[in-house]
mmCIF file of C-alpha atoms in Angstrom:
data_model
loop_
_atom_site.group_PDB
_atom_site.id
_atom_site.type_symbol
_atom_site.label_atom_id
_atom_site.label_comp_id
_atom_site.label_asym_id
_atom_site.label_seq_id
_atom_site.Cartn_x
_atom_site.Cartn_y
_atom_site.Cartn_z
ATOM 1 C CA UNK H 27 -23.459 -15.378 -59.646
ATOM 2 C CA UNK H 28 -25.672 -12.382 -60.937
ATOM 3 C CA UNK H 29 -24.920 -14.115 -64.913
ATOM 4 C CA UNK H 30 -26.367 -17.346 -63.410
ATOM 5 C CA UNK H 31 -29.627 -15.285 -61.538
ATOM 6 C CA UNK H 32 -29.950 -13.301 -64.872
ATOM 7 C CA UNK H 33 -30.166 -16.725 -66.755
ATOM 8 C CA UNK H 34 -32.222 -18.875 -64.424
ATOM 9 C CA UNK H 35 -34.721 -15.845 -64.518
ATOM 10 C CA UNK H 36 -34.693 -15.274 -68.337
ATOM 11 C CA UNK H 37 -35.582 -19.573 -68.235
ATOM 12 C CA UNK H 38 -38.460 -18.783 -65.773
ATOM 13 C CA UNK H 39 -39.254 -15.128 -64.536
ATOM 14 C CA UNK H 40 -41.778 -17.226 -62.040
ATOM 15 C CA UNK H 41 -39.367 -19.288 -60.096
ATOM 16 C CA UNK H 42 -39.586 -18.491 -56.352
ATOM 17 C CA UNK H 43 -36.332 -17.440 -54.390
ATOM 18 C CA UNK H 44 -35.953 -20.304 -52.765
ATOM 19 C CA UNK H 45 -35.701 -22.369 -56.036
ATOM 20 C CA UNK H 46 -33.281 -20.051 -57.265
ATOM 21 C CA UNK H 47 -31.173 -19.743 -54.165
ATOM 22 C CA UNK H 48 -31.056 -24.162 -54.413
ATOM 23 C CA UNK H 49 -29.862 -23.702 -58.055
ATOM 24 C CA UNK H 50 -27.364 -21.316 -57.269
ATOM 25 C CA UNK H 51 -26.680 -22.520 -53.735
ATOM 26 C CA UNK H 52 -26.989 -19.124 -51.999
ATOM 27 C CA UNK H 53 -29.790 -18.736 -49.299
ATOM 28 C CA UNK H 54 -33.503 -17.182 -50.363
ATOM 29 C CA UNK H 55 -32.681 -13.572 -48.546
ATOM 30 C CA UNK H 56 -29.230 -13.531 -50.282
ATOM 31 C CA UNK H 57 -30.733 -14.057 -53.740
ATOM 32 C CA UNK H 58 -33.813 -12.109 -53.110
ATOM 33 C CA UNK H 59 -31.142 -8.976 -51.938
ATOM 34 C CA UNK H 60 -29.107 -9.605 -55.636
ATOM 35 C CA UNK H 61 -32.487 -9.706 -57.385
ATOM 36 C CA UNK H 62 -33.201 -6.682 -55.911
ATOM 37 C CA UNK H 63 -29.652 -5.014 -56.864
ATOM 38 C CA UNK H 64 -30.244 -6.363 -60.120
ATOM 39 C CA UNK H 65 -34.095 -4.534 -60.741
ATOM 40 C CA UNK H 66 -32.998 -1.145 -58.913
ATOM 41 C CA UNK H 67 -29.179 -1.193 -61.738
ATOM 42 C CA UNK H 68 -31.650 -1.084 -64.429
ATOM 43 C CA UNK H 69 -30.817 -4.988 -65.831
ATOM 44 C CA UNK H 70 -34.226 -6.457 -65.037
ATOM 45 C CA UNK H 71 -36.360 -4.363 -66.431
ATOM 46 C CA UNK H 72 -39.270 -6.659 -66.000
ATOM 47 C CA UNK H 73 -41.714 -9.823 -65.880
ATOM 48 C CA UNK H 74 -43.681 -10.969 -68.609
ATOM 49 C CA UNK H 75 -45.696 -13.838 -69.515
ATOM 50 C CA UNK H 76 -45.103 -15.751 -73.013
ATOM 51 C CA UNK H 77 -47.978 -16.634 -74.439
ATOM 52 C CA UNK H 78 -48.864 -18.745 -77.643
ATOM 53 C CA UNK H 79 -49.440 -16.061 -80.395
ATOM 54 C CA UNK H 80 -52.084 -18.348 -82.457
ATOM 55 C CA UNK H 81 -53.625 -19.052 -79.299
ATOM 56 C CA UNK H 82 -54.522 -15.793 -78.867
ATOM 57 C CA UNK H 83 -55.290 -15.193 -82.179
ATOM 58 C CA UNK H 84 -52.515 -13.684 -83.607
ATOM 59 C CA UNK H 85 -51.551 -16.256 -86.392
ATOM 60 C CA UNK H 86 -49.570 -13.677 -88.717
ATOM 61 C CA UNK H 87 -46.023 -13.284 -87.717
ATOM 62 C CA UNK H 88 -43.567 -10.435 -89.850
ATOM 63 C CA UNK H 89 -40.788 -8.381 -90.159
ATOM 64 C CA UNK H 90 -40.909 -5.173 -91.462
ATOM 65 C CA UNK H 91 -37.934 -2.878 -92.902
ATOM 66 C CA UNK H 92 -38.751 0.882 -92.951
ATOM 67 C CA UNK H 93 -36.392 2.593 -94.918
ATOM 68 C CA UNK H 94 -36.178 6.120 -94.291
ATOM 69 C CA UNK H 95 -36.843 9.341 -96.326
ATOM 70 C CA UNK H 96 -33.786 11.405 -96.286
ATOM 71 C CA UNK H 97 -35.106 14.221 -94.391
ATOM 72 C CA UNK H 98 -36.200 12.077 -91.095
ATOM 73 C CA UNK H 99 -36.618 13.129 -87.751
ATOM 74 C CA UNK H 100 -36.231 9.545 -85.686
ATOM 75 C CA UNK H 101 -37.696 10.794 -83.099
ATOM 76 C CA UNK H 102 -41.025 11.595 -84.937
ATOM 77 C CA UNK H 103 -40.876 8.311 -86.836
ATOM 78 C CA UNK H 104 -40.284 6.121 -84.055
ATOM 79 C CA UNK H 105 -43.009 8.270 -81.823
ATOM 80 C CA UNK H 106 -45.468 7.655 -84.620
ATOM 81 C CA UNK H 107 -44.255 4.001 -85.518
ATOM 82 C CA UNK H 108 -45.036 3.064 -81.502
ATOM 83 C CA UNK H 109 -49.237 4.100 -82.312
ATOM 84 C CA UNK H 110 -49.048 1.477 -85.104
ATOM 85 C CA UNK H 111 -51.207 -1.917 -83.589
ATOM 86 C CA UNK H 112 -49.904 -4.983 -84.179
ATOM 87 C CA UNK H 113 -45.704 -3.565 -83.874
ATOM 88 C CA UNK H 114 -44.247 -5.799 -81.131
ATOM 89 C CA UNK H 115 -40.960 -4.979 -81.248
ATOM 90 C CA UNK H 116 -38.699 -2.330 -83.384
ATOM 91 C CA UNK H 117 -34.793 -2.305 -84.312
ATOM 92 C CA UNK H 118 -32.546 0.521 -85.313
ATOM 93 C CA UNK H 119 -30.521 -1.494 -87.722
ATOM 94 C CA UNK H 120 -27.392 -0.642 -89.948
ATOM 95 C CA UNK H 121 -28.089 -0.819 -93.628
ATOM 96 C CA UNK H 122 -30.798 -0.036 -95.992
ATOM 97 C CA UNK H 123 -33.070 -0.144 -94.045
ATOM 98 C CA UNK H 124 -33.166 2.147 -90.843
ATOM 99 C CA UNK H 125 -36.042 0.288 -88.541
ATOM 100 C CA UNK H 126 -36.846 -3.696 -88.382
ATOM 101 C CA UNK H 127 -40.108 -4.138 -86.797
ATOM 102 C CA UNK H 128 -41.697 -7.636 -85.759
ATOM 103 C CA UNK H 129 -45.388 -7.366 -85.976
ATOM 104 C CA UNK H 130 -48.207 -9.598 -85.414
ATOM 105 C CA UNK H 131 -51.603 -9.900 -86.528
ATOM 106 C CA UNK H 132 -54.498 -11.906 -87.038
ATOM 107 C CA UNK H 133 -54.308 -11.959 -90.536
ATOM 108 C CA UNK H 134 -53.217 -10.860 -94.371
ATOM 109 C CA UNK H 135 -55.420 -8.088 -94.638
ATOM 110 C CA UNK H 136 -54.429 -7.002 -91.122
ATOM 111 C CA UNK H 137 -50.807 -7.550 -92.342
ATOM 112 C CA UNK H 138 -51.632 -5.265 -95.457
ATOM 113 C CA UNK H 139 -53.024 -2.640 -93.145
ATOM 114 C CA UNK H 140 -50.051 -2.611 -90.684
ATOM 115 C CA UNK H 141 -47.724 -1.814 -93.499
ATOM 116 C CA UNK H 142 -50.425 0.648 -95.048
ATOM 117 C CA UNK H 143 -50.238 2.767 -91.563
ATOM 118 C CA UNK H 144 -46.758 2.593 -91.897
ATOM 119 C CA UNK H 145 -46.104 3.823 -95.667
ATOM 120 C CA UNK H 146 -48.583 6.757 -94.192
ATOM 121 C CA UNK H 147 -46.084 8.200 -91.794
ATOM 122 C CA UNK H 148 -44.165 11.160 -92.606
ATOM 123 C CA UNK H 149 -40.660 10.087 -92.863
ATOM 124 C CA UNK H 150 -41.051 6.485 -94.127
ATOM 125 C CA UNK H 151 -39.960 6.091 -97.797
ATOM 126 C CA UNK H 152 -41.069 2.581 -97.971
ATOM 127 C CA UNK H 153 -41.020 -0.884 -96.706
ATOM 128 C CA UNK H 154 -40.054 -4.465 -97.139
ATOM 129 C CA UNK H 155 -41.621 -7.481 -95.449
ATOM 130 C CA UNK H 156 -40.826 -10.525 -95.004
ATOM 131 C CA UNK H 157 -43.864 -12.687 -93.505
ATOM 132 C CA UNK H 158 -42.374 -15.529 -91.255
ATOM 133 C CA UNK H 159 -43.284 -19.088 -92.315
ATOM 134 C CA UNK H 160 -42.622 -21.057 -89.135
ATOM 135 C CA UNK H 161 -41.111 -19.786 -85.839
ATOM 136 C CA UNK H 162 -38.272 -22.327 -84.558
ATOM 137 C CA UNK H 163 -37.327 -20.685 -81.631
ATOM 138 C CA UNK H 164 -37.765 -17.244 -80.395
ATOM 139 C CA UNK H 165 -36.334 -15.793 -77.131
ATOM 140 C CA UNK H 166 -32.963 -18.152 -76.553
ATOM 141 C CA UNK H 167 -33.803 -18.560 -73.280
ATOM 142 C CA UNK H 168 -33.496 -21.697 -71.196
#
């Protein structure tokens, strides 16, 4: 039942109780109470709205791997790669590379200055980007 909440939600974080207690066929108290459960265990961590990113302005879409100096502290580097504008969302991956980092941005030269910031910090050996073409699907949700 929670699986089915988790996934309803993760489809549409603005559906009401009662439409999610008709999906699942529970009443609104009983799946406001599991909601609930499920926010105060830690496995909703939150709300969010998806937006457009070109819409917005943001019509440069990448991935970024940092590969590490040897002598890294992670904690440092990942403090320091959080100040960087434009990171959306970071990975501690297995590999050559340590960090994969979506970022968006308005444009090239923004691009260029993301991964300039990023060469800058202490602990970063270099980089590789790959700068997405076309986004298919993003999220897996719904």
């Amino acid at each position: 039942m929670d699986r089915h909440l988790i996934e309803l939600l993760r489809a549409n974080g603005r559906a009401s109780y009662a439409e999610l207690a008709r999906q699942v066929g529970l009443s609104s108290p009983a799946v406001h109470e599991r909601v609930g459960k499920l926010e105060a265990a830690g496995v909703i961590t939150g709300y969010r709205a998806v937006i457009e990113p070109g819409a917005v302005g943001l019509d440069v879409t990448a991935l970024i791997g940092v590969i590490e100096s040897d002598s890294v502290d992670d904690t440092g580097l990942e403090a320091a790669m959080r100040e960087v504008p434009g990171i959306e969302d970071c990975w501690r991956v297995a590999g050559s590379e340590g960090y994969v980092l979506k970022v968006r941005v308005a444009d090239i030269p923004a691009l260029e200055a993301t991964v300039n910031a990023l060469n800058r910090i202490r602990g970063v050996a270099r980089t590789r980007t790959t700068v997405v073409l076309s986004t298919k699907w993003e999220g897996r949700h719904g």
